[in-house]
Short mmCIF file of C-alpha atoms and ligand atoms in Angstrom, two decimals:
data_model
loop_
_atom_site.label_atom_id
_atom_site.label_comp_id
_atom_site.label_asym_id
_atom_site.label_seq_id
_atom_site.Cartn_x
_atom_site.Cartn_y
_atom_site.Cartn_z
CA TYR A 9 61.78 -13.22 -15.48
CA LEU A 10 60.71 -9.59 -15.13
CA SER A 11 64.20 -8.25 -15.59
CA LYS A 12 64.68 -10.43 -18.64
CA GLU A 13 61.48 -9.04 -20.18
CA ASN A 14 62.60 -5.56 -19.31
CA GLY A 15 65.90 -6.13 -20.96
CA LYS A 16 64.16 -7.33 -24.08
CA ASN A 17 61.86 -4.30 -24.20
CA ASN A 18 64.78 -2.01 -23.73
CA TYR A 19 66.57 -3.73 -26.51
CA GLN A 20 63.55 -3.28 -28.77
CA PHE A 21 63.30 0.33 -27.78
CA TYR A 22 66.91 1.02 -28.61
CA SER A 23 66.71 -0.88 -31.83
CA VAL A 24 63.66 1.15 -33.01
CA HIS A 25 65.42 4.25 -31.82
CA ASN A 26 68.59 3.34 -33.73
CA ASN A 27 66.67 2.61 -36.92
CA ARG A 28 65.03 5.99 -36.69
CA LEU A 29 68.34 7.65 -36.01
CA ALA A 30 69.93 5.83 -38.95
CA ARG A 31 67.12 6.97 -41.23
CA LYS A 32 67.50 10.53 -39.96
CA ILE A 33 71.24 10.52 -40.67
CA LYS A 34 70.57 9.08 -44.11
CA LEU A 35 68.03 11.82 -44.81
CA GLU A 36 70.30 14.51 -43.47
CA ASN A 37 73.21 13.43 -45.68
CA GLY A 38 70.79 12.94 -48.53
CA LEU A 39 69.45 16.47 -48.11
CA ARG A 40 72.95 17.96 -48.31
CA ARG A 41 73.69 15.90 -51.43
CA ALA A 42 70.34 16.78 -52.97
CA PHE A 43 70.96 20.46 -52.37
CA GLU A 44 74.44 20.32 -53.94
CA HIS A 45 73.30 18.32 -56.96
CA GLN A 46 70.04 20.22 -57.36
CA LEU A 47 67.75 17.22 -56.98
CA PHE A 48 64.89 19.36 -55.74
CA THR A 49 62.02 20.51 -57.89
CA LEU A 50 58.85 22.42 -57.19
CA HIS A 51 55.32 21.37 -57.96
CA TYR A 52 52.50 23.88 -57.99
CA GLN A 53 48.99 23.37 -56.67
CA PRO A 54 46.24 25.75 -57.81
CA GLN A 55 44.16 27.67 -55.31
CA ILE A 56 40.80 28.74 -56.71
CA ASN A 57 38.04 31.23 -56.07
CA LEU A 58 35.21 28.88 -55.04
CA GLU A 59 32.57 31.20 -56.47
CA ASN A 60 33.76 31.29 -60.08
CA GLY A 61 36.41 28.56 -60.24
CA GLN A 62 39.16 30.89 -61.35
CA ILE A 63 42.74 30.25 -60.28
CA VAL A 64 43.78 32.87 -57.75
CA GLY A 65 47.05 31.35 -56.65
CA MET A 66 49.57 28.54 -56.91
CA GLU A 67 51.23 26.96 -53.88
CA ALA A 68 54.84 25.90 -54.45
CA LEU A 69 55.52 22.49 -52.92
CA LEU A 70 58.96 20.99 -52.64
CA ARG A 71 59.72 17.62 -54.26
CA TRP A 72 62.80 15.46 -53.80
CA GLN A 73 63.47 12.58 -56.15
CA ASP A 74 66.69 10.92 -55.00
CA PRO A 75 68.60 8.31 -57.07
CA GLU A 76 69.40 6.39 -53.87
CA LEU A 77 66.49 7.10 -51.53
CA GLY A 78 63.76 7.32 -54.14
CA ASN A 79 60.92 9.78 -53.75
CA VAL A 80 61.07 11.23 -50.24
CA THR A 81 57.95 13.11 -49.10
CA PRO A 82 58.13 16.59 -47.54
CA GLY A 83 56.32 15.10 -44.55
CA GLU A 84 59.46 13.09 -43.89
CA PHE A 85 62.29 15.39 -44.99
CA ILE A 86 61.02 18.86 -43.99
CA PRO A 87 61.23 18.05 -40.24
CA VAL A 88 64.83 16.84 -40.74
CA ALA A 89 65.66 19.97 -42.73
CA GLU A 90 64.15 22.04 -39.91
CA GLU A 91 66.05 20.23 -37.14
CA THR A 92 69.38 20.52 -38.93
CA GLY A 93 68.89 24.09 -40.07
CA LEU A 94 69.20 22.98 -43.71
CA ILE A 95 65.73 24.44 -44.21
CA VAL A 96 67.29 27.91 -44.34
CA PRO A 97 69.33 27.40 -47.57
CA ILE A 98 66.74 25.00 -49.01
CA GLY A 99 63.92 27.42 -48.24
CA LYS A 100 65.88 30.22 -49.87
CA TRP A 101 66.15 28.12 -53.02
CA VAL A 102 62.39 27.43 -52.92
CA LEU A 103 61.60 31.12 -52.59
CA GLN A 104 63.96 32.16 -55.39
CA THR A 105 62.79 29.37 -57.71
CA ALA A 106 59.08 30.01 -57.15
CA CYS A 107 59.41 33.77 -57.65
CA GLU A 108 61.62 33.27 -60.71
CA GLN A 109 58.98 30.93 -62.14
CA TYR A 110 56.27 33.45 -61.45
CA ARG A 111 58.26 36.14 -63.28
CA ARG A 112 58.57 33.86 -66.34
CA TRP A 113 54.85 33.16 -66.32
CA ARG A 114 54.08 36.85 -66.16
CA GLU A 115 56.55 37.57 -68.97
CA GLU A 116 54.71 35.02 -71.06
CA GLY A 117 51.55 37.02 -70.45
CA LEU A 118 49.94 34.59 -68.03
CA PRO A 119 47.43 36.03 -65.58
CA ARG A 120 48.40 37.75 -62.40
CA ILE A 121 47.83 35.38 -59.50
CA ARG A 122 49.52 34.86 -56.14
CA MET A 123 52.55 32.63 -55.65
CA ALA A 124 52.31 30.97 -52.24
CA VAL A 125 55.51 29.73 -50.59
CA ASN A 126 55.74 27.71 -47.36
CA ILE A 127 58.04 29.21 -44.75
CA SER A 128 59.29 27.27 -41.72
CA VAL A 129 59.51 29.09 -38.39
CA ARG A 130 63.24 28.60 -38.48
CA GLN A 131 63.43 30.57 -41.76
CA PHE A 132 60.93 33.14 -40.55
CA GLN A 133 63.08 33.86 -37.51
CA ASP A 134 66.35 33.94 -39.47
CA LYS A 135 68.05 37.32 -39.19
CA GLN A 136 68.40 37.62 -42.96
CA PHE A 137 64.82 36.64 -43.81
CA ILE A 138 63.43 40.15 -44.37
CA ASP A 139 66.42 41.06 -46.55
CA LEU A 140 65.97 37.85 -48.52
CA ILE A 141 62.32 38.65 -49.24
CA ALA A 142 63.16 42.20 -50.29
CA ARG A 143 65.99 41.00 -52.52
CA VAL A 144 63.96 38.26 -54.23
CA LEU A 145 61.18 40.74 -54.98
CA GLN A 146 63.67 43.21 -56.38
CA GLU A 147 65.49 40.61 -58.49
CA THR A 148 62.29 39.25 -60.00
CA GLY A 149 60.42 42.53 -60.25
CA MET A 150 57.48 40.76 -58.66
CA GLU A 151 54.65 42.82 -57.18
CA PRO A 152 55.03 42.28 -53.41
CA GLY A 153 51.29 41.58 -53.10
CA ASP A 154 51.63 38.66 -55.52
CA LEU A 155 53.87 36.82 -53.06
CA GLU A 156 52.15 34.98 -50.25
CA LEU A 157 54.05 33.48 -47.34
CA GLU A 158 52.44 30.49 -45.65
CA ILE A 159 53.44 30.19 -42.03
CA THR A 160 51.96 28.08 -39.25
CA GLU A 161 50.39 28.92 -35.91
CA SER A 162 53.64 27.98 -34.17
CA ILE A 163 54.82 31.56 -34.70
CA MET A 164 52.32 32.47 -31.98
CA GLN A 165 54.63 30.95 -29.40
CA ASN A 166 56.66 34.10 -29.70
CA MET A 167 54.10 36.85 -30.23
CA LYS A 168 56.38 39.83 -29.75
CA GLU A 169 59.11 38.71 -32.13
CA SER A 170 56.58 37.44 -34.68
CA LEU A 171 54.66 40.70 -34.62
CA ALA A 172 57.87 42.61 -35.35
CA ILE A 173 58.76 40.34 -38.29
CA LEU A 174 55.22 40.38 -39.69
CA THR A 175 55.06 44.16 -39.41
CA GLU A 176 58.23 44.39 -41.52
CA LEU A 177 56.79 41.96 -44.06
CA LYS A 178 53.58 43.95 -44.32
CA ARG A 179 55.61 47.11 -44.82
CA ILE A 180 57.22 45.38 -47.81
CA GLY A 181 53.71 44.43 -48.93
CA VAL A 182 53.70 40.63 -49.14
CA LYS A 183 50.62 38.61 -48.17
CA ILE A 184 50.63 36.34 -45.13
CA SER A 185 48.60 33.16 -44.60
CA ILE A 186 48.27 30.96 -41.60
CA ASP A 187 48.66 27.38 -42.86
CA ASP A 188 47.03 24.30 -41.29
CA PHE A 189 44.82 26.48 -39.09
CA GLY A 190 43.16 24.62 -36.24
CA THR A 191 45.93 22.11 -35.58
CA GLY A 192 47.85 24.34 -33.16
CA TYR A 193 46.77 26.05 -30.02
CA SER A 194 46.08 29.53 -31.27
CA SER A 195 42.71 31.21 -31.49
CA LEU A 196 41.34 33.46 -34.18
CA SER A 197 41.09 36.34 -31.75
CA LEU A 198 44.80 36.03 -30.97
CA LEU A 199 45.59 35.93 -34.68
CA ASP A 200 43.61 39.13 -35.01
CA LYS A 201 46.46 40.89 -33.21
CA LEU A 202 48.79 40.05 -36.10
CA PRO A 203 48.78 41.50 -39.63
CA ILE A 204 47.55 38.36 -41.40
CA ASP A 205 45.59 38.16 -44.67
CA HIS A 206 44.48 34.56 -45.11
CA ILE A 207 43.62 31.59 -42.97
CA LYS A 208 43.95 28.11 -44.43
CA ILE A 209 41.59 25.69 -42.70
CA ASP A 210 43.53 22.47 -42.09
CA ARG A 211 42.62 19.53 -44.24
CA THR A 212 41.91 17.24 -41.29
CA PHE A 213 38.74 19.35 -40.75
CA ILE A 214 37.82 19.41 -44.42
CA ALA A 215 38.19 15.61 -44.50
CA GLU A 216 35.37 15.25 -41.95
CA ILE A 217 32.85 17.36 -43.82
CA GLY A 218 29.92 15.11 -44.64
CA MET A 219 30.94 12.69 -41.88
CA ASN A 220 31.05 14.55 -38.62
CA ALA A 221 28.45 17.18 -37.71
CA ASN A 222 30.62 18.57 -34.91
CA THR A 223 33.50 19.19 -37.27
CA GLU A 224 31.12 20.80 -39.73
CA ALA A 225 29.94 23.17 -37.00
CA LEU A 226 33.56 23.93 -36.15
CA VAL A 227 34.40 24.70 -39.80
CA ARG A 228 31.37 27.03 -40.01
CA THR A 229 32.52 28.80 -36.84
CA ILE A 230 36.07 29.24 -38.16
CA ILE A 231 34.68 30.70 -41.39
CA ASP A 232 32.22 33.06 -39.66
CA MET A 233 34.66 34.26 -37.04
CA GLY A 234 37.44 34.56 -39.60
CA ARG A 235 35.27 36.63 -41.91
CA ASN A 236 34.21 38.89 -39.06
CA LEU A 237 37.87 39.51 -38.31
CA ARG A 238 38.35 40.28 -42.03
CA PHE A 239 40.49 37.30 -42.89
CA GLU A 240 40.03 35.56 -46.20
CA LEU A 241 39.55 31.82 -45.79
CA ILE A 242 40.96 28.95 -47.82
CA GLY A 243 39.78 25.39 -47.39
CA GLU A 244 42.65 22.94 -47.95
CA GLY A 245 42.55 19.29 -48.88
CA ILE A 246 39.24 19.39 -50.77
CA GLU A 247 38.91 15.86 -52.13
CA ARG A 248 35.21 15.72 -53.01
CA GLU A 249 32.52 17.84 -54.59
CA ASP A 250 30.37 17.83 -51.42
CA GLN A 251 33.24 19.34 -49.43
CA LEU A 252 33.65 22.05 -52.04
CA GLU A 253 29.90 22.75 -51.99
CA PHE A 254 29.84 22.87 -48.19
CA LEU A 255 32.67 25.42 -48.09
CA LYS A 256 31.16 27.54 -50.85
CA HIS A 257 27.72 27.43 -49.22
CA ASN A 258 29.23 28.53 -45.91
CA ASN A 259 31.03 31.54 -47.43
CA CYS A 260 34.55 30.19 -47.57
CA THR A 261 35.89 32.08 -50.59
CA MET A 262 38.88 30.01 -51.67
CA GLY A 263 39.80 26.35 -51.96
CA GLN A 264 42.59 23.96 -52.77
CA GLY A 265 42.75 20.18 -52.99
CA TYR A 266 43.01 17.05 -55.13
CA HIS A 267 39.38 17.46 -56.26
CA ILE A 268 40.36 20.76 -57.89
CA SER A 269 43.88 19.77 -58.91
CA ARG A 270 46.83 17.81 -57.55
CA PRO A 271 50.13 19.65 -57.21
CA LEU A 272 51.51 19.76 -60.77
CA PRO A 273 54.95 19.81 -62.37
CA THR A 274 55.87 23.28 -63.66
CA GLU A 275 54.79 22.76 -67.28
CA ASP A 276 51.41 21.27 -66.35
CA ALA A 277 50.76 24.15 -63.97
CA ALA A 278 51.69 26.58 -66.76
CA ASP A 279 49.25 24.83 -69.12
CA LEU A 280 46.45 25.33 -66.61
CA LEU A 281 47.29 29.03 -66.40
CA ARG A 282 47.39 29.26 -70.21
CA LEU A 283 43.91 27.74 -70.37
CA ALA A 284 42.69 30.17 -67.73
CA ARG A 285 44.15 33.22 -69.43
CA PRO A 286 41.11 34.37 -71.44
CA PHE A 287 38.87 34.17 -68.36
CA VAL A 288 40.98 35.90 -65.78
CA ARG A 289 41.45 39.62 -65.50
CA ALA A 290 45.09 40.52 -65.01
P1 C2E B 155 51.02 22.23 -46.60
O1 C2E B 155 51.75 23.51 -46.77
O2 C2E B 155 49.83 22.23 -45.75
O3 C2E B 155 50.71 21.77 -48.08
C1 C2E B 155 49.57 21.02 -48.43
C2 C2E B 155 49.90 19.56 -48.48
O4 C2E B 155 48.69 18.82 -48.66
C3 C2E B 155 50.78 19.16 -49.67
O5 C2E B 155 51.52 18.02 -49.29
C4 C2E B 155 49.75 18.79 -50.72
O6 C2E B 155 50.25 17.93 -51.72
C5 C2E B 155 48.74 18.10 -49.86
N1 C2E B 155 47.39 18.14 -50.43
C6 C2E B 155 46.85 19.05 -51.25
N2 C2E B 155 45.57 18.77 -51.54
C7 C2E B 155 45.30 17.62 -50.88
C8 C2E B 155 44.11 16.79 -50.77
O7 C2E B 155 43.07 17.06 -51.35
N3 C2E B 155 44.21 15.69 -49.98
C9 C2E B 155 45.36 15.36 -49.32
N4 C2E B 155 45.36 14.27 -48.57
N5 C2E B 155 46.48 16.12 -49.40
C10 C2E B 155 46.44 17.23 -50.15
P2 C2E B 155 53.07 17.90 -49.52
O8 C2E B 155 53.46 18.53 -50.82
O9 C2E B 155 53.43 16.48 -49.27
O10 C2E B 155 53.68 18.81 -48.37
C11 C2E B 155 53.47 18.50 -47.03
C12 C2E B 155 53.92 19.64 -46.15
O11 C2E B 155 55.33 19.83 -46.25
C13 C2E B 155 53.32 20.99 -46.54
O12 C2E B 155 52.02 21.10 -46.02
C14 C2E B 155 54.31 21.93 -45.91
O13 C2E B 155 54.03 22.05 -44.53
C15 C2E B 155 55.60 21.18 -46.08
N6 C2E B 155 56.30 21.73 -47.27
C16 C2E B 155 56.17 21.40 -48.57
N7 C2E B 155 57.00 22.16 -49.35
C17 C2E B 155 57.63 23.00 -48.49
C18 C2E B 155 58.62 24.04 -48.67
O14 C2E B 155 59.04 24.41 -49.78
N8 C2E B 155 59.06 24.67 -47.53
C19 C2E B 155 58.59 24.34 -46.29
N9 C2E B 155 59.08 24.99 -45.24
N10 C2E B 155 57.67 23.39 -46.10
C20 C2E B 155 57.19 22.72 -47.18
MG1 MG B 156 51.13 25.36 -47.28
MG1 MG B 157 48.41 23.26 -45.10
MG1 MG B 158 51.25 21.30 -43.47
#
């Protein structure tokens, strides 16, 4: 009886495992196809100054609409792209496309903001990464300080190598943010040893504002400590007015989230910038 049950469980395990593997292979092949046939697009989500509501940046977010697989979310395909190494060419495309878009917006006379691009550790550690950044800046004539690279705390697992790469990036003059802060195992004081400009407070914390006093205290601590260490703070995933007010009241200077704006297709993002133009100093 026991062994029969065991056998059944094993079978279920392998079957779940195989389904997952099948999906992964599908995604992997899909990613290669999507890259070849240029099925990727970028959406842009505004980042605002919480004090005056002005747009200070746009975060480029990858979108994949596949004729066969439908709309696949980054949450599902980015890990596959990372595992397979496909994130390196895909990430290069993202960087080039976002910077190219920024150049067009500037040529149109739209305000100077920051273009934020997500960078996977795998890309960050790629031997050609620094050259790629330098080349993209040169090709687009973009001010280095207008480009912001969003990396996660996982770079802390290799402090020495990361410090060397970040030092090079700061020499070039780009801005660095730590994305999803609070979800990893790093501390603000450890981050202080790295040349980092912005800390993005993970949206799982923002989601609990107004619901969990402990989380609120934690968010206040991150903001206070961060400010003392001279980081600028961005609250991500702001979905309600009370969350925005809480962050503003507690001296978090920047924010991003559905309550402010969803990530937008290129033209809609451009329209927002056109509206903002008279109010923003270039
Ligand atoms: P992220 O960099 O933390 O980006 C923020 C994610 O939160 C985006 O999801 C955005 O659509 C979503 N978001 C923004 N505001 C809200 C809100 O108010 N509520 C909620 N619930 N969500 C909000 P998205 O676009 O699905 O991307 C998920 C993750 O995939 C990103 O998280 C990033 O880690 C990764 N990703 C996206 N594009 C790229 C890319 O071009 N390269 C790399 N390496 N990773 C990317
Ligand atoms: Mg990000
Ligand atoms: Mg994030
Ligand atoms: Mg994330």
